[in-house]
């Protein structure tokens, strides 16, 4: 295996680990937001994550040029707005429908990559997108009506796709620490503004604090760092398809913790998502036939 293939494999495994962490958080989030407002939860979570990252990575932040700092702030604002729209939509619709609508970033990502970056997509990419979407639908949907909550969540998915495309285009090798910290500061600011004028309410008890700290440090700072590093080595659409394994992990945790039963929809839906990931895993071996620019080629100045 060549060095570049090893790095690609490590980046893919890193994204898988990140989505596994995200999948483990659904039970924690559901419990905490039942006891404190969603915007306050997000503000406290991301403020802690931003503070920790700034303390740890102050030097990498200072080494970033003005252009990269501006890009990091813009990416953070986009991601923060997506978080607020997603949680607002979640308050109006069922979590399963929210999971499907959010996962539609797997469709929006290649479309935005074509429109904004003029990247070409091969048929195998669109096949993987189709398989991922079908898998998400089987995992998440059991009858759905399109209302305001769905539209808000779809808007958040479009913003997540824009963040994935932008991060894949602007992330540079060796800048993951600094760029992650700048993004987290912008996310925290967006979420803090959403709690105005009263400011964020703090978690009400020890268990809520534990959940918030886990979400801030592991599922927040750690995940952003991993995504930023991995996307400096992977094309945006490939990253998006790998990240759709999140509902598979969420379902697995739900079954393991006894809060859900293993059914055929879960097995088939998860299988389709894993099949899509397998297809994108074959892309590096197809060389130029992959139909999508490699991560390095996509990193030209704009």
mmCIF file of C-alpha atoms in Angstrom:
data_model
loop_
_atom_site.group_PDB
_atom_site.id
_atom_site.type_symbol
_atom_site.label_atom_id
_atom_site.label_comp_id
_atom_site.label_asym_id
_atom_site.label_seq_id
_atom_site.Cartn_x
_atom_site.Cartn_y
_atom_site.Cartn_z
ATOM 1 C CA UNK A 1 0.000 0.000 0.000
ATOM 2 C CA UNK A 2 1.413 3.405 -0.983
ATOM 3 C CA UNK A 3 1.830 6.219 1.550
ATOM 4 C CA UNK A 4 -0.989 8.226 -0.027
ATOM 5 C CA UNK A 5 -3.355 5.235 0.135
ATOM 6 C CA UNK A 6 -2.459 4.689 3.779
ATOM 7 C CA UNK A 7 -3.291 8.326 4.579
ATOM 8 C CA UNK A 8 -6.585 8.025 2.664
ATOM 9 C CA UNK A 9 -7.466 4.868 4.621
ATOM 10 C CA UNK A 10 -6.585 6.562 7.918
ATOM 11 C CA UNK A 11 -8.710 9.602 6.994
ATOM 12 C CA UNK A 12 -11.657 7.334 6.171
ATOM 13 C CA UNK A 13 -11.249 5.441 9.460
ATOM 14 C CA UNK A 14 -11.037 8.771 11.274
ATOM 15 C CA UNK A 15 -14.337 9.912 9.776
ATOM 16 C CA UNK A 16 -15.897 6.558 10.718
ATOM 17 C CA UNK A 17 -14.711 6.972 14.311
ATOM 18 C CA UNK A 18 -16.135 10.504 14.343
ATOM 19 C CA UNK A 19 -19.552 9.373 13.079
ATOM 20 C CA UNK A 20 -19.546 6.539 15.653
ATOM 21 C CA UNK A 21 -19.107 9.175 18.371
ATOM 22 C CA UNK A 22 -21.937 11.243 16.870
ATOM 23 C CA UNK A 23 -24.111 8.131 16.760
ATOM 24 C CA UNK A 24 -23.488 7.574 20.488
ATOM 25 C CA UNK A 25 -24.807 11.028 21.424
ATOM 26 C CA UNK A 26 -28.498 10.751 20.482
ATOM 27 C CA UNK A 27 -29.593 9.392 23.871
ATOM 28 C CA UNK A 28 -27.533 12.010 25.726
ATOM 29 C CA UNK A 29 -28.882 14.903 23.648
ATOM 30 C CA UNK A 30 -32.490 13.751 23.985
ATOM 31 C CA UNK A 31 -32.149 13.655 27.764
ATOM 32 C CA UNK A 32 -30.420 17.034 28.124
ATOM 33 C CA UNK A 33 -32.635 19.073 25.778
ATOM 34 C CA UNK A 34 -35.667 17.827 27.703
ATOM 35 C CA UNK A 35 -34.269 19.753 30.695
ATOM 36 C CA UNK A 36 -32.712 22.856 29.119
ATOM 37 C CA UNK A 37 -33.429 24.941 25.987
ATOM 38 C CA UNK A 38 -31.785 23.688 22.786
ATOM 39 C CA UNK A 39 -30.018 26.979 21.986
ATOM 40 C CA UNK A 40 -28.637 27.159 25.532
ATOM 41 C CA UNK A 41 -27.377 23.570 25.318
ATOM 42 C CA UNK A 42 -25.626 24.301 22.002
ATOM 43 C CA UNK A 43 -24.169 27.588 23.303
ATOM 44 C CA UNK A 44 -22.676 26.010 26.442
ATOM 45 C CA UNK A 45 -21.432 22.982 24.512
ATOM 46 C CA UNK A 46 -19.655 24.918 21.773
ATOM 47 C CA UNK A 47 -18.375 27.670 24.097
ATOM 48 C CA UNK A 48 -16.583 25.028 26.198
ATOM 49 C CA UNK A 49 -15.236 23.343 23.064
ATOM 50 C CA UNK A 50 -14.018 26.676 21.645
ATOM 51 C CA UNK A 51 -12.312 27.664 24.913
ATOM 52 C CA UNK A 52 -10.499 24.333 25.218
ATOM 53 C CA UNK A 53 -9.404 24.371 21.561
ATOM 54 C CA UNK A 54 -8.186 27.956 21.795
ATOM 55 C CA UNK A 55 -6.123 27.143 24.894
ATOM 56 C CA UNK A 56 -4.617 24.035 23.291
ATOM 57 C CA UNK A 57 -4.093 25.372 19.775
ATOM 58 C CA UNK A 58 -3.367 29.093 20.218
ATOM 59 C CA UNK A 59 -0.053 28.814 18.345
ATOM 60 C CA UNK A 60 -1.510 26.967 15.320
ATOM 61 C CA UNK A 61 -4.238 29.636 15.157
ATOM 62 C CA UNK A 62 -1.626 32.406 15.159
ATOM 63 C CA UNK A 63 0.276 30.621 12.376
ATOM 64 C CA UNK A 64 -2.761 30.756 10.088
ATOM 65 C CA UNK A 65 -2.759 33.534 7.527
ATOM 66 C CA UNK A 66 -5.563 36.091 7.415
ATOM 67 C CA UNK A 67 -7.208 34.301 4.511
ATOM 68 C CA UNK A 68 -7.358 30.965 6.343
ATOM 69 C CA UNK A 69 -8.676 32.632 9.512
ATOM 70 C CA UNK A 70 -11.435 34.302 7.474
ATOM 71 C CA UNK A 71 -12.245 30.983 5.799
ATOM 72 C CA UNK A 72 -12.367 29.206 9.158
ATOM 73 C CA UNK A 73 -14.729 31.847 10.571
ATOM 74 C CA UNK A 74 -16.989 31.572 7.522
ATOM 75 C CA UNK A 75 -17.058 27.769 7.745
ATOM 76 C CA UNK A 76 -17.881 28.010 11.457
ATOM 77 C CA UNK A 77 -20.760 30.416 10.845
ATOM 78 C CA UNK A 78 -22.181 28.070 8.190
ATOM 79 C CA UNK A 79 -21.899 25.055 10.520
ATOM 80 C CA UNK A 80 -23.321 26.953 13.505
ATOM 81 C CA UNK A 81 -26.320 28.128 11.480
ATOM 82 C CA UNK A 82 -26.852 24.526 10.365
ATOM 83 C CA UNK A 83 -26.846 23.360 13.997
ATOM 84 C CA UNK A 84 -29.482 25.924 14.974
ATOM 85 C CA UNK A 85 -31.733 25.154 11.999
ATOM 86 C CA UNK A 86 -31.435 21.409 12.620
ATOM 87 C CA UNK A 87 -32.353 21.675 16.300
ATOM 88 C CA UNK A 88 -35.189 24.125 15.558
ATOM 89 C CA UNK A 89 -36.540 21.673 12.998
ATOM 90 C CA UNK A 90 -36.108 18.773 15.436
ATOM 91 C CA UNK A 91 -38.439 20.524 17.886
ATOM 92 C CA UNK A 92 -41.192 20.347 15.236
ATOM 93 C CA UNK A 93 -40.747 16.849 13.768
ATOM 94 C CA UNK A 94 -39.938 13.301 14.852
ATOM 95 C CA UNK A 95 -36.236 12.492 15.453
ATOM 96 C CA UNK A 96 -36.344 9.764 12.781
ATOM 97 C CA UNK A 97 -37.588 12.208 10.137
ATOM 98 C CA UNK A 98 -34.978 14.729 11.288
ATOM 99 C CA UNK A 99 -32.279 12.081 10.850
ATOM 100 C CA UNK A 100 -33.325 11.428 7.261
ATOM 101 C CA UNK A 101 -33.680 15.106 6.323
ATOM 102 C CA UNK A 102 -30.296 15.921 7.877
ATOM 103 C CA UNK A 103 -28.674 13.010 6.042
ATOM 104 C CA UNK A 104 -29.723 14.559 2.734
ATOM 105 C CA UNK A 105 -26.403 16.423 2.806
ATOM 106 C CA UNK A 106 -25.130 13.337 1.003
ATOM 107 C CA UNK A 107 -27.216 14.459 -2.002
ATOM 108 C CA UNK A 108 -26.512 18.180 -1.676
ATOM 109 C CA UNK A 109 -22.719 17.738 -1.380
ATOM 110 C CA UNK A 110 -21.974 16.461 -4.932
ATOM 111 C CA UNK A 111 -24.449 18.971 -6.387
ATOM 112 C CA UNK A 112 -22.706 21.869 -4.614
ATOM 113 C CA UNK A 113 -19.273 20.475 -5.539
ATOM 114 C CA UNK A 114 -20.321 20.524 -9.210
ATOM 115 C CA UNK A 115 -21.897 23.988 -9.047
ATOM 116 C CA UNK A 116 -19.248 25.743 -6.938
ATOM 117 C CA UNK A 117 -16.040 23.861 -7.775
ATOM 118 C CA UNK A 118 -16.945 22.428 -11.208
ATOM 119 C CA UNK A 119 -15.951 18.938 -10.047
ATOM 120 C CA UNK A 120 -17.000 16.061 -12.306
ATOM 121 C CA UNK A 121 -18.819 13.148 -10.713
ATOM 122 C CA UNK A 122 -18.630 9.630 -12.137
ATOM 123 C CA UNK A 123 -21.608 7.298 -12.229
ATOM 124 C CA UNK A 124 -20.254 5.293 -9.283
ATOM 125 C CA UNK A 125 -20.470 8.447 -7.106
ATOM 126 C CA UNK A 126 -24.129 8.999 -7.982
ATOM 127 C CA UNK A 127 -24.817 5.297 -7.383
ATOM 128 C CA UNK A 128 -23.283 5.629 -3.916
ATOM 129 C CA UNK A 129 -25.396 8.752 -3.252
ATOM 130 C CA UNK A 130 -28.543 6.862 -4.333
ATOM 131 C CA UNK A 131 -27.713 3.868 -2.114
ATOM 132 C CA UNK A 132 -27.002 6.154 0.865
ATOM 133 C CA UNK A 133 -30.287 8.015 0.404
ATOM 134 C CA UNK A 134 -32.272 4.772 0.150
ATOM 135 C CA UNK A 135 -30.524 3.445 3.259
ATOM 136 C CA UNK A 136 -31.266 6.636 5.182
ATOM 137 C CA UNK A 137 -34.927 6.435 4.159
ATOM 138 C CA UNK A 138 -35.235 2.828 5.364
ATOM 139 C CA UNK A 139 -33.497 3.617 8.647
ATOM 140 C CA UNK A 140 -35.429 6.806 9.357
ATOM 141 C CA UNK A 141 -38.791 7.026 7.614
ATOM 142 C CA UNK A 142 -42.081 5.334 8.311
ATOM 143 C CA UNK A 143 -44.503 7.791 6.776
ATOM 144 C CA UNK A 144 -43.676 11.502 6.585
ATOM 145 C CA UNK A 145 -45.372 14.766 5.696
ATOM 146 C CA UNK A 146 -43.325 17.740 4.525
ATOM 147 C CA UNK A 147 -43.932 20.639 6.909
ATOM 148 C CA UNK A 148 -41.957 23.559 8.342
ATOM 149 C CA UNK A 149 -39.778 21.310 10.491
ATOM 150 C CA UNK A 150 -38.752 19.251 7.450
ATOM 151 C CA UNK A 151 -37.948 22.372 5.411
ATOM 152 C CA UNK A 152 -35.828 23.783 8.258
ATOM 153 C CA UNK A 153 -33.944 20.504 8.566
ATOM 154 C CA UNK A 154 -33.391 20.286 4.811
ATOM 155 C CA UNK A 155 -31.984 23.831 4.957
ATOM 156 C CA UNK A 156 -29.612 22.674 7.699
ATOM 157 C CA UNK A 157 -28.562 19.723 5.506
ATOM 158 C CA UNK A 158 -27.763 22.144 2.670
ATOM 159 C CA UNK A 159 -25.604 24.178 5.078
ATOM 160 C CA UNK A 160 -23.815 21.031 6.284
ATOM 161 C CA UNK A 161 -23.140 20.115 2.643
ATOM 162 C CA UNK A 162 -21.769 23.616 2.027
ATOM 163 C CA UNK A 163 -19.527 23.199 5.085
ATOM 164 C CA UNK A 164 -18.281 19.807 3.820
ATOM 165 C CA UNK A 165 -17.520 21.230 0.355
ATOM 166 C CA UNK A 166 -15.861 24.353 1.751
ATOM 167 C CA UNK A 167 -13.812 22.416 4.294
ATOM 168 C CA UNK A 168 -12.656 19.927 1.676
ATOM 169 C CA UNK A 169 -11.645 22.792 -0.609
ATOM 170 C CA UNK A 170 -9.922 25.027 1.964
ATOM 171 C CA UNK A 171 -8.449 22.579 4.486
ATOM 172 C CA UNK A 172 -4.650 22.353 4.198
ATOM 173 C CA UNK A 173 -2.377 19.612 5.465
ATOM 174 C CA UNK A 174 -0.739 20.729 8.708
ATOM 175 C CA UNK A 175 -3.425 23.334 9.508
ATOM 176 C CA UNK A 176 -6.087 21.099 11.092
ATOM 177 C CA UNK A 177 -5.450 22.324 14.669
ATOM 178 C CA UNK A 178 -5.649 26.023 13.856
ATOM 179 C CA UNK A 179 -8.522 25.803 11.374
ATOM 180 C CA UNK A 180 -10.577 23.610 13.741
ATOM 181 C CA UNK A 181 -10.159 26.074 16.612
ATOM 182 C CA UNK A 182 -11.189 29.053 14.455
ATOM 183 C CA UNK A 183 -14.280 27.200 13.228
ATOM 184 C CA UNK A 184 -15.248 26.276 16.785
ATOM 185 C CA UNK A 185 -14.986 29.894 17.925
ATOM 186 C CA UNK A 186 -17.359 30.974 15.145
ATOM 187 C CA UNK A 187 -19.821 28.144 15.943
ATOM 188 C CA UNK A 188 -19.824 29.152 19.623
ATOM 189 C CA UNK A 189 -20.469 32.798 18.738
ATOM 190 C CA UNK A 190 -23.429 31.901 16.486
ATOM 191 C CA UNK A 191 -24.977 29.699 19.193
ATOM 192 C CA UNK A 192 -24.370 32.300 21.932
ATOM 193 C CA UNK A 193 -26.098 34.953 19.819
ATOM 194 C CA UNK A 194 -29.095 32.617 19.530
ATOM 195 C CA UNK A 195 -29.535 32.778 23.342
ATOM 196 C CA UNK A 196 -29.786 36.606 23.377
ATOM 197 C CA UNK A 197 -30.865 38.652 25.205
ATOM 198 C CA UNK A 198 -30.837 36.534 28.393
ATOM 199 C CA UNK A 199 -27.685 34.509 27.636
ATOM 200 C CA UNK A 200 -27.253 30.752 28.001
ATOM 201 C CA UNK A 201 -28.755 28.796 30.880
ATOM 202 C CA UNK A 202 -26.245 26.391 32.451
ATOM 203 C CA UNK A 203 -26.879 22.614 32.692
ATOM 204 C CA UNK A 204 -29.202 21.912 35.646
ATOM 205 C CA UNK A 205 -27.396 18.945 37.296
ATOM 206 C CA UNK A 206 -24.331 16.674 37.293
ATOM 207 C CA UNK A 207 -25.641 14.247 34.659
ATOM 208 C CA UNK A 208 -26.477 17.143 32.326
ATOM 209 C CA UNK A 209 -22.983 18.579 32.862
ATOM 210 C CA UNK A 210 -21.441 15.196 32.024
ATOM 211 C CA UNK A 211 -23.439 15.031 28.781
ATOM 212 C CA UNK A 212 -22.547 18.614 27.832
ATOM 213 C CA UNK A 213 -18.837 18.044 28.518
ATOM 214 C CA UNK A 214 -18.844 14.822 26.476
ATOM 215 C CA UNK A 215 -20.615 16.620 23.625
ATOM 216 C CA UNK A 216 -18.229 19.581 23.863
ATOM 217 C CA UNK A 217 -14.899 17.780 24.122
ATOM 218 C CA UNK A 218 -15.385 14.453 22.320
ATOM 219 C CA UNK A 219 -18.301 14.993 19.917
ATOM 220 C CA UNK A 220 -17.489 18.692 19.474
ATOM 221 C CA UNK A 221 -13.802 19.639 19.595
ATOM 222 C CA UNK A 222 -12.492 16.143 18.853
ATOM 223 C CA UNK A 223 -14.903 15.550 15.986
ATOM 224 C CA UNK A 224 -14.217 18.943 14.383
ATOM 225 C CA UNK A 225 -10.476 18.321 14.598
ATOM 226 C CA UNK A 226 -10.845 14.882 13.014
ATOM 227 C CA UNK A 227 -13.156 16.131 10.243
ATOM 228 C CA UNK A 228 -10.858 19.038 9.387
ATOM 229 C CA UNK A 229 -7.803 16.766 9.199
ATOM 230 C CA UNK A 230 -9.588 14.003 7.267
ATOM 231 C CA UNK A 231 -11.035 16.406 4.717
ATOM 232 C CA UNK A 232 -7.568 17.701 3.890
ATOM 233 C CA UNK A 233 -7.017 14.197 2.441
ATOM 234 C CA UNK A 234 -10.453 13.253 1.037
ATOM 235 C CA UNK A 235 -12.763 14.695 -1.648
ATOM 236 C CA UNK A 236 -15.925 16.292 -0.246
ATOM 237 C CA UNK A 237 -18.423 13.811 -1.746
ATOM 238 C CA UNK A 238 -16.443 10.820 -0.494
ATOM 239 C CA UNK A 239 -16.382 12.343 3.007
ATOM 240 C CA UNK A 240 -20.135 12.987 2.913
ATOM 241 C CA UNK A 241 -20.899 9.373 1.944
ATOM 242 C CA UNK A 242 -18.649 7.993 4.702
ATOM 243 C CA UNK A 243 -20.367 10.318 7.209
ATOM 244 C CA UNK A 244 -23.808 8.891 6.378
ATOM 245 C CA UNK A 245 -22.838 5.897 8.528
ATOM 246 C CA UNK A 246 -23.899 8.060 11.509
ATOM 247 C CA UNK A 247 -27.498 6.682 11.596
ATOM 248 C CA UNK A 248 -26.085 3.151 11.324
ATOM 249 C CA UNK A 249 -24.031 3.736 14.476
ATOM 250 C CA UNK A 250 -26.996 5.479 16.143
ATOM 251 C CA UNK A 251 -29.201 2.449 15.414
ATOM 252 C CA UNK A 252 -26.503 0.078 16.679
ATOM 253 C CA UNK A 253 -26.175 2.007 19.945
ATOM 254 C CA UNK A 254 -29.979 2.115 20.312
ATOM 255 C CA UNK A 255 -30.169 -1.676 19.947
ATOM 256 C CA UNK A 256 -27.176 -2.269 22.253
ATOM 257 C CA UNK A 257 -28.659 -0.026 24.966
ATOM 258 C CA UNK A 258 -32.051 -1.713 24.684
ATOM 259 C CA UNK A 259 -33.951 1.373 23.497
ATOM 260 C CA UNK A 260 -34.747 -0.117 20.069
ATOM 261 C CA UNK A 261 -35.312 -3.515 18.468
ATOM 262 C CA UNK A 262 -33.328 -4.860 15.524
ATOM 263 C CA UNK A 263 -35.650 -5.016 12.483
ATOM 264 C CA UNK A 264 -35.399 -5.641 8.757
ATOM 265 C CA UNK A 265 -35.478 -1.910 7.917
ATOM 266 C CA UNK A 266 -32.476 -1.352 10.182
ATOM 267 C CA UNK A 267 -30.545 -4.256 8.651
ATOM 268 C CA UNK A 268 -31.327 -3.405 4.999
ATOM 269 C CA UNK A 269 -30.950 0.370 5.469
ATOM 270 C CA UNK A 270 -27.630 -0.028 7.240
ATOM 271 C CA UNK A 271 -26.485 -2.496 4.590
ATOM 272 C CA UNK A 272 -27.245 -0.020 1.778
ATOM 273 C CA UNK A 273 -25.265 2.736 3.518
ATOM 274 C CA UNK A 274 -22.319 0.405 4.089
ATOM 275 C CA UNK A 275 -22.524 -0.686 0.421
ATOM 276 C CA UNK A 276 -22.307 2.981 -0.615
ATOM 277 C CA UNK A 277 -19.239 3.430 1.557
ATOM 278 C CA UNK A 278 -17.681 0.321 0.016
ATOM 279 C CA UNK A 279 -18.192 1.826 -3.442
ATOM 280 C CA UNK A 280 -16.371 5.035 -2.512
ATOM 281 C CA UNK A 281 -13.638 2.935 -0.897
ATOM 282 C CA UNK A 282 -13.053 1.353 -4.333
ATOM 283 C CA UNK A 283 -12.588 4.772 -5.957
ATOM 284 C CA UNK A 284 -8.862 5.227 -5.142
ATOM 285 C CA UNK A 285 -8.109 1.898 -6.828
ATOM 286 C CA UNK A 286 -9.918 3.068 -9.951
ATOM 287 C CA UNK A 287 -7.411 5.891 -10.363
ATOM 288 C CA UNK A 288 -8.466 8.474 -12.886
ATOM 289 C CA UNK A 289 -11.692 6.568 -13.471
ATOM 290 C CA UNK A 290 -13.118 7.747 -10.169
ATOM 291 C CA UNK A 291 -14.618 10.769 -11.873
ATOM 292 C CA UNK A 292 -13.897 13.050 -8.922
ATOM 293 C CA UNK A 293 -10.876 15.217 -8.348
ATOM 294 C CA UNK A 294 -8.535 13.994 -5.621
ATOM 295 C CA UNK A 295 -8.386 16.074 -2.480
ATOM 296 C CA UNK A 296 -5.025 17.585 -3.392
ATOM 297 C CA UNK A 297 -6.194 18.680 -6.837
ATOM 298 C CA UNK A 298 -9.244 20.379 -5.367
ATOM 299 C CA UNK A 299 -7.152 22.685 -3.189
ATOM 300 C CA UNK A 300 -6.486 25.526 -5.596
ATOM 301 C CA UNK A 301 -6.837 29.147 -4.546
ATOM 302 C CA UNK A 302 -10.136 30.982 -5.031
#
